Amino acid sequence: MSEIMTKSMARNVFYGGSIFFIVVFGLLTVHSHIYARTKAVDETQLTASVREGKHIWERNACINCHTLLGEGAYFAPELGNVMKRWGVQDDPEAAVETLKGWMQAMPTGIEGRRQMPFFDLTDEEFRALSDFLLFTGTINTQNWPPNDAG
């Protein structure tokens, strides 16, 4: 092989490299689509109560302070795994009571502490919000958040 690259050699390197990387890009795109089709959520768990809880979450703008599965504001704790942290992921009744007790205890009035506003929710709304948070705890997040503290 000569020490000097000719025009035809440079053209072959360019076209060969371009084709190689286009093929690699295409294969990675196909792999991404196949991977994204795997269900992280069991859609049979999307009950009317879970949907209503999502509407309550949105209506009260909880995302303005909390994160949910890493999305949202970082002012208040992550809520994607809150029921697991509270130890009530497998007990829906305890989850409702724990959530209701926590939210009704806010604001505490402690000076210098971040305060959660008071939300005047009905028992049905507490149940729906609890069901929504229980549902988010079942989503396969591939170990997100990286620690139990959220």
Tab-separated table of N, CA and C in Angstrom:
chain	number	residue	atom	x	y	z
A	1	MET	N	0.852	-1.181	0.000
A	1	MET	CA	0.000	0.000	0.000
A	1	MET	C	0.889	1.233	0.000
A	2	SER	N	0.484	2.194	-0.744
A	2	SER	CA	1.321	3.381	-0.865
A	2	SER	C	1.183	4.269	0.355
A	3	GLU	N	2.180	5.100	0.575
A	3	GLU	CA	2.201	6.012	1.703
A	3	GLU	C	1.232	7.171	1.514
A	4	ILE	N	0.849	7.440	0.282
A	4	ILE	CA	-0.011	8.571	-0.028
A	4	ILE	C	-1.399	8.049	-0.364
A	5	MET	N	-2.406	8.717	0.192
A	5	MET	CA	-3.782	8.312	-0.084
A	5	MET	C	-4.253	9.035	-1.345
A	6	THR	N	-4.726	8.266	-2.274
A	6	THR	CA	-5.224	8.847	-3.519
A	6	THR	C	-6.667	9.295	-3.323
A	7	LYS	N	-7.173	10.002	-4.326
A	7	LYS	CA	-8.559	10.454	-4.263
A	7	LYS	C	-9.521	9.275	-4.207
A	8	SER	N	-9.263	8.275	-4.971
A	8	SER	CA	-10.165	7.119	-4.973
A	8	SER	C	-10.116	6.384	-3.621
A	9	MET	N	-8.956	6.320	-3.006
A	9	MET	CA	-8.850	5.689	-1.683
A	9	MET	C	-9.614	6.507	-0.641
A	10	ALA	N	-9.471	7.820	-0.686
A	10	ALA	CA	-10.188	8.689	0.259
A	10	ALA	C	-11.693	8.560	0.059
A	11	ARG	N	-12.130	8.503	-1.220
A	11	ARG	CA	-13.554	8.348	-1.510
A	11	ARG	C	-14.058	7.015	-0.956
A	12	ASN	N	-13.288	5.953	-1.128
A	12	ASN	CA	-13.695	4.632	-0.621
A	12	ASN	C	-13.776	4.623	0.907
A	13	VAL	N	-12.819	5.276	1.556
A	13	VAL	CA	-12.852	5.364	3.024
A	13	VAL	C	-14.099	6.142	3.462
A	14	PHE	N	-14.384	7.253	2.797
A	14	PHE	CA	-15.544	8.066	3.135
A	14	PHE	C	-16.842	7.280	2.956
A	15	TYR	N	-17.027	6.692	1.780
A	15	TYR	CA	-18.264	5.944	1.523
A	15	TYR	C	-18.368	4.703	2.413
A	16	GLY	N	-17.275	4.008	2.570
A	16	GLY	CA	-17.286	2.807	3.418
A	16	GLY	C	-17.607	3.148	4.868
A	17	GLY	N	-16.964	4.189	5.376
A	17	GLY	CA	-17.231	4.620	6.750
A	17	GLY	C	-18.642	5.120	6.924
A	18	SER	N	-19.128	5.872	5.938
A	18	SER	CA	-20.502	6.390	6.010
A	18	SER	C	-21.506	5.249	6.019
A	19	ILE	N	-21.334	4.287	5.134
A	19	ILE	CA	-22.256	3.144	5.079
A	19	ILE	C	-22.195	2.361	6.384
A	20	PHE	N	-20.982	2.140	6.889
A	20	PHE	CA	-20.841	1.409	8.152
A	20	PHE	C	-21.603	2.089	9.280
A	21	PHE	N	-21.439	3.396	9.438
A	21	PHE	CA	-22.095	4.096	10.546
A	21	PHE	C	-23.602	4.261	10.321
A	22	ILE	N	-24.046	4.333	9.085
A	22	ILE	CA	-25.490	4.349	8.816
A	22	ILE	C	-26.109	3.016	9.208
A	23	VAL	N	-25.424	1.914	8.893
A	23	VAL	CA	-25.920	0.591	9.280
A	23	VAL	C	-25.944	0.464	10.803
A	24	VAL	N	-24.884	0.908	11.480
A	24	VAL	CA	-24.850	0.855	12.945
A	24	VAL	C	-25.982	1.698	13.531
A	25	PHE	N	-26.193	2.894	13.000
A	25	PHE	CA	-27.271	3.759	13.464
A	25	PHE	C	-28.634	3.089	13.265
A	26	GLY	N	-28.833	2.476	12.111
A	26	GLY	CA	-30.089	1.777	11.835
A	26	GLY	C	-30.322	0.631	12.810
A	27	LEU	N	-29.285	-0.160	13.067
A	27	LEU	CA	-29.418	-1.278	14.013
A	27	LEU	C	-29.718	-0.776	15.425
A	28	LEU	N	-29.074	0.288	15.856
A	28	LEU	CA	-29.344	0.842	17.189
A	28	LEU	C	-30.762	1.406	17.269
A	29	THR	N	-31.253	1.986	16.189
A	29	THR	CA	-32.622	2.498	16.162
A	29	THR	C	-33.622	1.352	16.296
A	30	VAL	N	-33.402	0.269	15.549
A	30	VAL	CA	-34.285	-0.898	15.643
A	30	VAL	C	-34.235	-1.470	17.055
A	31	HIS	N	-33.041	-1.572	17.615
A	31	HIS	CA	-32.911	-2.093	18.983
A	31	HIS	C	-33.671	-1.219	19.980
A	32	SER	N	-33.596	0.097	19.827
A	32	SER	CA	-34.304	1.008	20.726
A	32	SER	C	-35.812	0.808	20.643
A	33	HIS	N	-36.322	0.635	19.435
A	33	HIS	CA	-37.761	0.437	19.272
A	33	HIS	C	-38.215	-0.896	19.870
A	34	ILE	N	-37.419	-1.925	19.697
A	34	ILE	CA	-37.760	-3.224	20.298
A	34	ILE	C	-37.718	-3.117	21.812
A	35	TYR	N	-36.705	-2.454	22.348
A	35	TYR	CA	-36.573	-2.306	23.796
A	35	TYR	C	-37.709	-1.475	24.373
A	36	ALA	N	-38.119	-0.425	23.661
A	36	ALA	CA	-39.172	0.455	24.158
A	36	ALA	C	-40.532	-0.231	24.149
A	37	ARG	N	-40.699	-1.238	23.329
A	37	ARG	CA	-41.983	-1.937	23.272
A	37	ARG	C	-42.203	-2.869	24.455
A	38	THR	N	-41.143	-3.229	25.146
A	38	THR	CA	-41.332	-4.072	26.322
A	38	THR	C	-42.113	-3.273	27.347
A	39	LYS	N	-43.108	-3.873	27.910
A	39	LYS	CA	-43.988	-3.145	28.820
A	39	LYS	C	-43.370	-3.060	30.208
A	40	ALA	N	-43.241	-1.854	30.685
A	40	ALA	CA	-42.762	-1.623	32.045
A	40	ALA	C	-43.945	-1.568	32.999
A	41	VAL	N	-45.165	-1.486	32.434
A	41	VAL	CA	-46.362	-1.312	33.235
A	41	VAL	C	-47.367	-2.399	32.888
A	42	ASP	N	-47.980	-2.970	33.894
A	42	ASP	CA	-49.083	-3.901	33.687
A	42	ASP	C	-50.352	-3.072	33.526
A	43	GLU	N	-50.861	-2.997	32.300
A	43	GLU	CA	-51.977	-2.105	32.011
A	43	GLU	C	-53.282	-2.537	32.684
A	44	THR	N	-53.339	-3.758	33.196
A	44	THR	CA	-54.540	-4.172	33.923
A	44	THR	C	-54.649	-3.450	35.263
A	45	GLN	N	-53.547	-2.854	35.722
A	45	GLN	CA	-53.562	-2.117	36.981
A	45	GLN	C	-54.072	-0.695	36.818
A	46	LEU	N	-54.287	-0.248	35.591
A	46	LEU	CA	-54.767	1.115	35.354
A	46	LEU	C	-56.280	1.161	35.568
A	47	THR	N	-56.675	1.183	36.810
A	47	THR	CA	-58.091	1.220	37.156
A	47	THR	C	-58.608	2.649	37.084
A	48	ALA	N	-59.914	2.785	37.219
A	48	ALA	CA	-60.521	4.121	37.226
A	48	ALA	C	-59.994	4.942	38.397
A	49	SER	N	-59.747	4.290	39.530
A	49	SER	CA	-59.231	4.995	40.698
A	49	SER	C	-57.811	5.519	40.448
A	50	VAL	N	-56.991	4.726	39.772
A	50	VAL	CA	-55.632	5.166	39.449
A	50	VAL	C	-55.689	6.352	38.498
A	51	ARG	N	-56.571	6.285	37.520
A	51	ARG	CA	-56.713	7.404	36.580
A	51	ARG	C	-57.188	8.661	37.300
A	52	GLU	N	-58.146	8.501	38.198
A	52	GLU	CA	-58.640	9.651	38.967
A	52	GLU	C	-57.529	10.221	39.844
A	53	GLY	N	-56.709	9.352	40.423
A	53	GLY	CA	-55.572	9.814	41.224
A	53	GLY	C	-54.590	10.616	40.404
A	54	LYS	N	-54.374	10.210	39.156
A	54	LYS	CA	-53.502	10.982	38.253
A	54	LYS	C	-54.107	12.352	37.982
A	55	HIS	N	-55.423	12.419	37.816
A	55	HIS	CA	-56.079	13.717	37.599
A	55	HIS	C	-55.954	14.606	38.837
A	56	ILE	N	-56.078	14.012	40.014
A	56	ILE	CA	-55.909	14.778	41.260
A	56	ILE	C	-54.470	15.283	41.351
A	57	TRP	N	-53.510	14.438	41.006
A	57	TRP	CA	-52.093	14.816	40.984
A	57	TRP	C	-51.888	16.024	40.083
A	58	GLU	N	-52.486	15.982	38.903
A	58	GLU	CA	-52.330	17.078	37.945
A	58	GLU	C	-53.103	18.324	38.374
A	59	ARG	N	-54.313	18.138	38.865
A	59	ARG	CA	-55.164	19.271	39.249
A	59	ARG	C	-54.532	20.076	40.388
A	60	ASN	N	-53.886	19.398	41.317
A	60	ASN	CA	-53.268	20.079	42.454
A	60	ASN	C	-51.801	20.447	42.207
A	61	ALA	N	-51.325	20.209	40.998
A	61	ALA	CA	-49.972	20.588	40.581
A	61	ALA	C	-48.899	20.055	41.529
A	62	CYS	N	-49.024	18.804	41.901
A	62	CYS	CA	-48.043	18.196	42.808
A	62	CYS	C	-46.644	18.186	42.193
A	63	ILE	N	-46.582	18.129	40.869
A	63	ILE	CA	-45.309	18.078	40.158
A	63	ILE	C	-44.519	19.375	40.304
A	64	ASN	N	-45.185	20.445	40.746
A	64	ASN	CA	-44.480	21.710	40.934
A	64	ASN	C	-43.510	21.654	42.108
A	65	CYS	N	-43.722	20.716	43.020
A	65	CYS	CA	-42.816	20.563	44.165
A	65	CYS	C	-42.137	19.196	44.185
A	66	HIS	N	-42.895	18.151	43.853
A	66	HIS	CA	-42.395	16.778	43.936
A	66	HIS	C	-41.912	16.275	42.585
A	67	THR	N	-41.068	15.254	42.635
A	67	THR	CA	-40.724	14.522	41.426
A	67	THR	C	-41.501	13.216	41.435
A	68	LEU	N	-41.779	12.731	40.254
A	68	LEU	CA	-42.433	11.439	40.084
A	68	LEU	C	-41.645	10.694	39.021
A	69	LEU	N	-40.957	9.647	39.443
A	69	LEU	CA	-40.090	8.869	38.565
A	69	LEU	C	-39.018	9.755	37.918
A	70	GLY	N	-38.524	10.701	38.699
A	70	GLY	CA	-37.433	11.553	38.251
A	70	GLY	C	-37.852	12.812	37.520
A	71	GLU	N	-39.133	12.967	37.223
A	71	GLU	CA	-39.616	14.144	36.496
A	71	GLU	C	-40.318	15.079	37.472
A	72	GLY	N	-40.043	16.365	37.365
A	72	GLY	CA	-40.705	17.349	38.203
A	72	GLY	C	-39.698	18.208	38.936
A	73	ALA	N	-40.195	18.898	39.950
A	73	ALA	CA	-39.356	19.801	40.730
A	73	ALA	C	-38.655	19.031	41.844
A	74	TYR	N	-37.544	19.548	42.279
A	74	TYR	CA	-36.761	18.894	43.328
A	74	TYR	C	-36.877	19.626	44.660
A	75	PHE	N	-37.993	20.291	44.872
A	75	PHE	CA	-38.218	20.998	46.127
A	75	PHE	C	-38.624	20.028	47.230
A	76	ALA	N	-39.439	19.043	46.874
A	76	ALA	CA	-39.961	18.067	47.835
A	76	ALA	C	-39.539	16.660	47.382
A	77	PRO	N	-39.759	15.652	48.210
A	77	PRO	CA	-39.260	14.300	47.911
A	77	PRO	C	-39.871	13.657	46.667
A	78	GLU	N	-39.146	12.685	46.142
A	78	GLU	CA	-39.611	11.819	45.060
A	78	GLU	C	-40.786	10.988	45.573
A	79	LEU	N	-41.841	10.890	44.777
A	79	LEU	CA	-43.025	10.153	45.216
A	79	LEU	C	-43.252	8.855	44.448
A	80	GLY	N	-42.365	8.509	43.526
A	80	GLY	CA	-42.527	7.267	42.783
A	80	GLY	C	-42.409	6.044	43.664
A	81	ASN	N	-41.648	6.142	44.735
A	81	ASN	CA	-41.461	4.997	45.630
A	81	ASN	C	-41.877	5.331	47.069
A	82	VAL	N	-42.748	6.309	47.234
A	82	VAL	CA	-43.097	6.768	48.586
A	82	VAL	C	-43.816	5.679	49.382
A	83	MET	N	-44.675	4.913	48.747
A	83	MET	CA	-45.410	3.868	49.479
A	83	MET	C	-44.468	2.754	49.934
A	84	LYS	N	-43.458	2.473	49.141
A	84	LYS	CA	-42.443	1.489	49.539
A	84	LYS	C	-41.648	2.025	50.721
A	85	ARG	N	-41.279	3.312	50.661
A	85	ARG	CA	-40.513	3.909	51.764
A	85	ARG	C	-41.320	3.911	53.053
A	86	TRP	N	-42.624	4.144	52.940
A	86	TRP	CA	-43.486	4.147	54.124
A	86	TRP	C	-43.830	2.736	54.584
A	87	GLY	N	-43.505	1.720	53.783
A	87	GLY	CA	-43.769	0.332	54.149
A	87	GLY	C	-45.214	-0.096	53.962
A	88	VAL	N	-45.944	0.572	53.078
A	88	VAL	CA	-47.354	0.246	52.874
A	88	VAL	C	-47.657	-0.132	51.428
A	89	GLN	N	-46.646	-0.480	50.643
A	89	GLN	CA	-46.837	-0.809	49.226
A	89	GLN	C	-47.801	-1.980	49.038
A	90	ASP	N	-47.801	-2.932	49.957
A	90	ASP	CA	-48.644	-4.120	49.808
A	90	ASP	C	-49.934	-4.042	50.608
A	91	ASP	N	-50.228	-2.914	51.213
A	91	ASP	CA	-51.438	-2.763	52.027
A	91	ASP	C	-52.178	-1.481	51.633
A	92	PRO	N	-53.107	-1.580	50.674
A	92	PRO	CA	-53.797	-0.376	50.180
A	92	PRO	C	-54.535	0.413	51.258
A	93	GLU	N	-55.122	-0.266	52.234
A	93	GLU	CA	-55.849	0.451	53.290
A	93	GLU	C	-54.898	1.274	54.151
A	94	ALA	N	-53.781	0.670	54.519
A	94	ALA	CA	-52.781	1.406	55.300
A	94	ALA	C	-52.187	2.547	54.472
A	95	ALA	N	-52.067	2.334	53.169
A	95	ALA	CA	-51.524	3.379	52.300
A	95	ALA	C	-52.429	4.603	52.297
A	96	VAL	N	-53.728	4.378	52.221
A	96	VAL	CA	-54.678	5.503	52.221
A	96	VAL	C	-54.584	6.256	53.534
A	97	GLU	N	-54.601	5.544	54.641
A	97	GLU	CA	-54.563	6.179	55.952
A	97	GLU	C	-53.244	6.913	56.188
A	98	THR	N	-52.132	6.320	55.735
A	98	THR	CA	-50.829	6.965	55.905
A	98	THR	C	-50.756	8.245	55.091
A	99	LEU	N	-51.193	8.180	53.826
A	99	LEU	CA	-51.185	9.361	52.970
A	99	LEU	C	-52.103	10.442	53.522
A	100	LYS	N	-53.282	10.052	53.943
A	100	LYS	CA	-54.242	11.014	54.494
A	100	LYS	C	-53.685	11.675	55.754
A	101	GLY	N	-53.118	10.879	56.640
A	101	GLY	CA	-52.528	11.424	57.867
A	101	GLY	C	-51.391	12.384	57.589
A	102	TRP	N	-50.536	12.018	56.631
A	102	TRP	CA	-49.404	12.874	56.293
A	102	TRP	C	-49.878	14.198	55.709
A	103	MET	N	-50.788	14.120	54.747
A	103	MET	CA	-51.229	15.340	54.071
A	103	MET	C	-52.056	16.243	54.983
A	104	GLN	N	-52.831	15.662	55.886
A	104	GLN	CA	-53.625	16.486	56.786
A	104	GLN	C	-52.783	17.108	57.894
A	105	ALA	N	-51.610	16.548	58.146
A	105	ALA	CA	-50.721	17.114	59.152
A	105	ALA	C	-49.954	18.318	58.606
A	106	MET	N	-50.029	18.539	57.314
A	106	MET	CA	-49.333	19.661	56.698
A	106	MET	C	-50.285	20.833	56.577
A	107	PRO	N	-49.858	22.047	56.647
A	107	PRO	CA	-48.525	22.501	57.033
A	107	PRO	C	-48.340	22.425	58.549
A	108	THR	N	-47.125	22.203	58.960
A	108	THR	CA	-46.835	22.040	60.381
A	108	THR	C	-46.640	23.358	61.089
A	109	GLY	N	-46.280	24.393	60.346
A	109	GLY	CA	-46.045	25.701	60.963
A	109	GLY	C	-44.678	25.841	61.581
A	110	ILE	N	-43.802	24.875	61.354
A	110	ILE	CA	-42.445	24.947	61.890
A	110	ILE	C	-41.661	25.963	61.066
A	111	GLU	N	-41.109	26.938	61.745
A	111	GLU	CA	-40.375	28.020	61.083
A	111	GLU	C	-39.115	27.476	60.412
A	112	GLY	N	-38.855	27.911	59.184
A	112	GLY	CA	-37.652	27.534	58.472
A	112	GLY	C	-37.711	26.169	57.814
A	113	ARG	N	-38.844	25.498	57.885
A	113	ARG	CA	-38.988	24.178	57.286
A	113	ARG	C	-39.829	24.300	56.022
A	114	ARG	N	-39.499	23.519	55.019
A	114	ARG	CA	-40.322	23.495	53.818
A	114	ARG	C	-41.717	23.024	54.198
A	115	GLN	N	-42.699	23.694	53.688
A	115	GLN	CA	-44.071	23.376	54.070
A	115	GLN	C	-44.884	22.920	52.864
A	116	MET	N	-45.620	21.843	53.060
A	116	MET	CA	-46.545	21.376	52.047
A	116	MET	C	-47.864	22.085	52.277
A	117	PRO	N	-48.474	22.650	51.243
A	117	PRO	CA	-49.750	23.337	51.445
A	117	PRO	C	-50.846	22.354	51.843
A	118	PHE	N	-51.879	22.862	52.448
A	118	PHE	CA	-53.008	22.024	52.846
A	118	PHE	C	-53.922	21.835	51.643
A	119	PHE	N	-54.249	20.583	51.350
A	119	PHE	CA	-55.175	20.259	50.273
A	119	PHE	C	-56.432	19.671	50.907
A	120	ASP	N	-57.553	20.281	50.634
A	120	ASP	CA	-58.820	19.828	51.197
A	120	ASP	C	-59.402	18.745	50.295
A	121	LEU	N	-58.923	17.506	50.476
A	121	LEU	CA	-59.368	16.387	49.654
A	121	LEU	C	-60.406	15.561	50.396
A	122	THR	N	-61.308	14.968	49.626
A	122	THR	CA	-62.298	14.063	50.214
A	122	THR	C	-61.661	12.697	50.433
A	123	ASP	N	-62.357	11.814	51.135
A	123	ASP	CA	-61.847	10.458	51.351
A	123	ASP	C	-61.657	9.721	50.023
A	124	GLU	N	-62.573	9.936	49.078
A	124	GLU	CA	-62.450	9.286	47.772
A	124	GLU	C	-61.225	9.805	47.018
A	125	GLU	N	-60.956	11.087	47.149
A	125	GLU	CA	-59.782	11.657	46.494
A	125	GLU	C	-58.491	11.150	47.127
A	126	PHE	N	-58.481	10.994	48.454
A	126	PHE	CA	-57.307	10.411	49.116
A	126	PHE	C	-57.086	8.983	48.626
A	127	ARG	N	-58.170	8.216	48.491
A	127	ARG	CA	-58.057	6.832	48.023
A	127	ARG	C	-57.509	6.802	46.595
A	128	ALA	N	-58.052	7.659	45.724
A	128	ALA	CA	-57.595	7.685	44.332
A	128	ALA	C	-56.125	8.099	44.243
A	129	LEU	N	-55.733	9.116	44.987
A	129	LEU	CA	-54.337	9.557	44.977
A	129	LEU	C	-53.429	8.460	45.532
A	130	SER	N	-53.881	7.786	46.557
A	130	SER	CA	-53.124	6.679	47.122
A	130	SER	C	-52.988	5.545	46.101
A	131	ASP	N	-54.074	5.219	45.397
A	131	ASP	CA	-54.010	4.175	44.368
A	131	ASP	C	-53.034	4.556	43.264
A	132	PHE	N	-53.025	5.840	42.894
A	132	PHE	CA	-52.086	6.309	41.872
A	132	PHE	C	-50.645	6.150	42.350
A	133	LEU	N	-50.368	6.532	43.589
A	133	LEU	CA	-49.005	6.406	44.107
A	133	LEU	C	-48.619	4.943	44.305
A	134	LEU	N	-49.581	4.103	44.677
A	134	LEU	CA	-49.311	2.663	44.757
A	134	LEU	C	-48.980	2.117	43.376
A	135	PHE	N	-49.720	2.574	42.369
A	135	PHE	CA	-49.460	2.140	40.993
A	135	PHE	C	-48.060	2.551	40.538
A	136	THR	N	-47.662	3.788	40.829
A	136	THR	CA	-46.327	4.233	40.399
A	136	THR	C	-45.233	3.415	41.073
A	137	GLY	N	-45.523	2.872	42.242
A	137	GLY	CA	-44.554	2.029	42.928
A	137	GLY	C	-44.363	0.672	42.276
A	138	THR	N	-45.282	0.284	41.369
A	138	THR	CA	-45.166	-1.011	40.691
A	138	THR	C	-44.494	-0.905	39.331
A	139	ILE	N	-44.204	0.304	38.874
A	139	ILE	CA	-43.604	0.494	37.553
A	139	ILE	C	-42.140	0.068	37.589
A	140	ASN	N	-41.718	-0.662	36.574
A	140	ASN	CA	-40.321	-1.082	36.458
A	140	ASN	C	-39.487	0.129	36.046
A	141	THR	N	-38.840	0.742	36.997
A	141	THR	CA	-38.046	1.947	36.734
A	141	THR	C	-36.563	1.641	36.579
A	142	GLN	N	-36.220	0.375	36.476
A	142	GLN	CA	-34.827	-0.048	36.361
A	142	GLN	C	-33.983	0.555	37.488
A	143	ASN	N	-34.488	0.397	38.694
A	143	ASN	CA	-33.822	0.803	39.936
A	143	ASN	C	-33.664	2.309	40.086
A	144	TRP	N	-34.638	3.082	39.580
A	144	TRP	CA	-34.673	4.528	39.819
A	144	TRP	C	-35.738	4.800	40.863
A	145	PRO	N	-35.554	5.615	41.808
A	145	PRO	CA	-34.340	6.358	42.140
A	145	PRO	C	-33.284	5.427	42.708
A	146	PRO	N	-32.035	5.869	42.652
A	146	PRO	CA	-30.936	4.992	43.039
A	146	PRO	C	-30.869	4.682	44.525
A	147	ASN	N	-31.639	5.390	45.339
A	147	ASN	CA	-31.649	5.077	46.774
A	147	ASN	C	-33.092	5.095	47.272
A	148	ASP	N	-33.304	4.542	48.439
A	148	ASP	CA	-34.657	4.453	48.987
A	148	ASP	C	-35.194	5.785	49.462
A	149	ALA	N	-34.340	6.760	49.674
A	149	ALA	CA	-34.795	8.060	50.183
A	149	ALA	C	-35.510	8.861	49.117
A	150	GLY	N	-35.392	8.456	47.876
A	150	GLY	CA	-36.069	9.188	46.796
A	150	GLY	C	-35.199	10.263	46.366
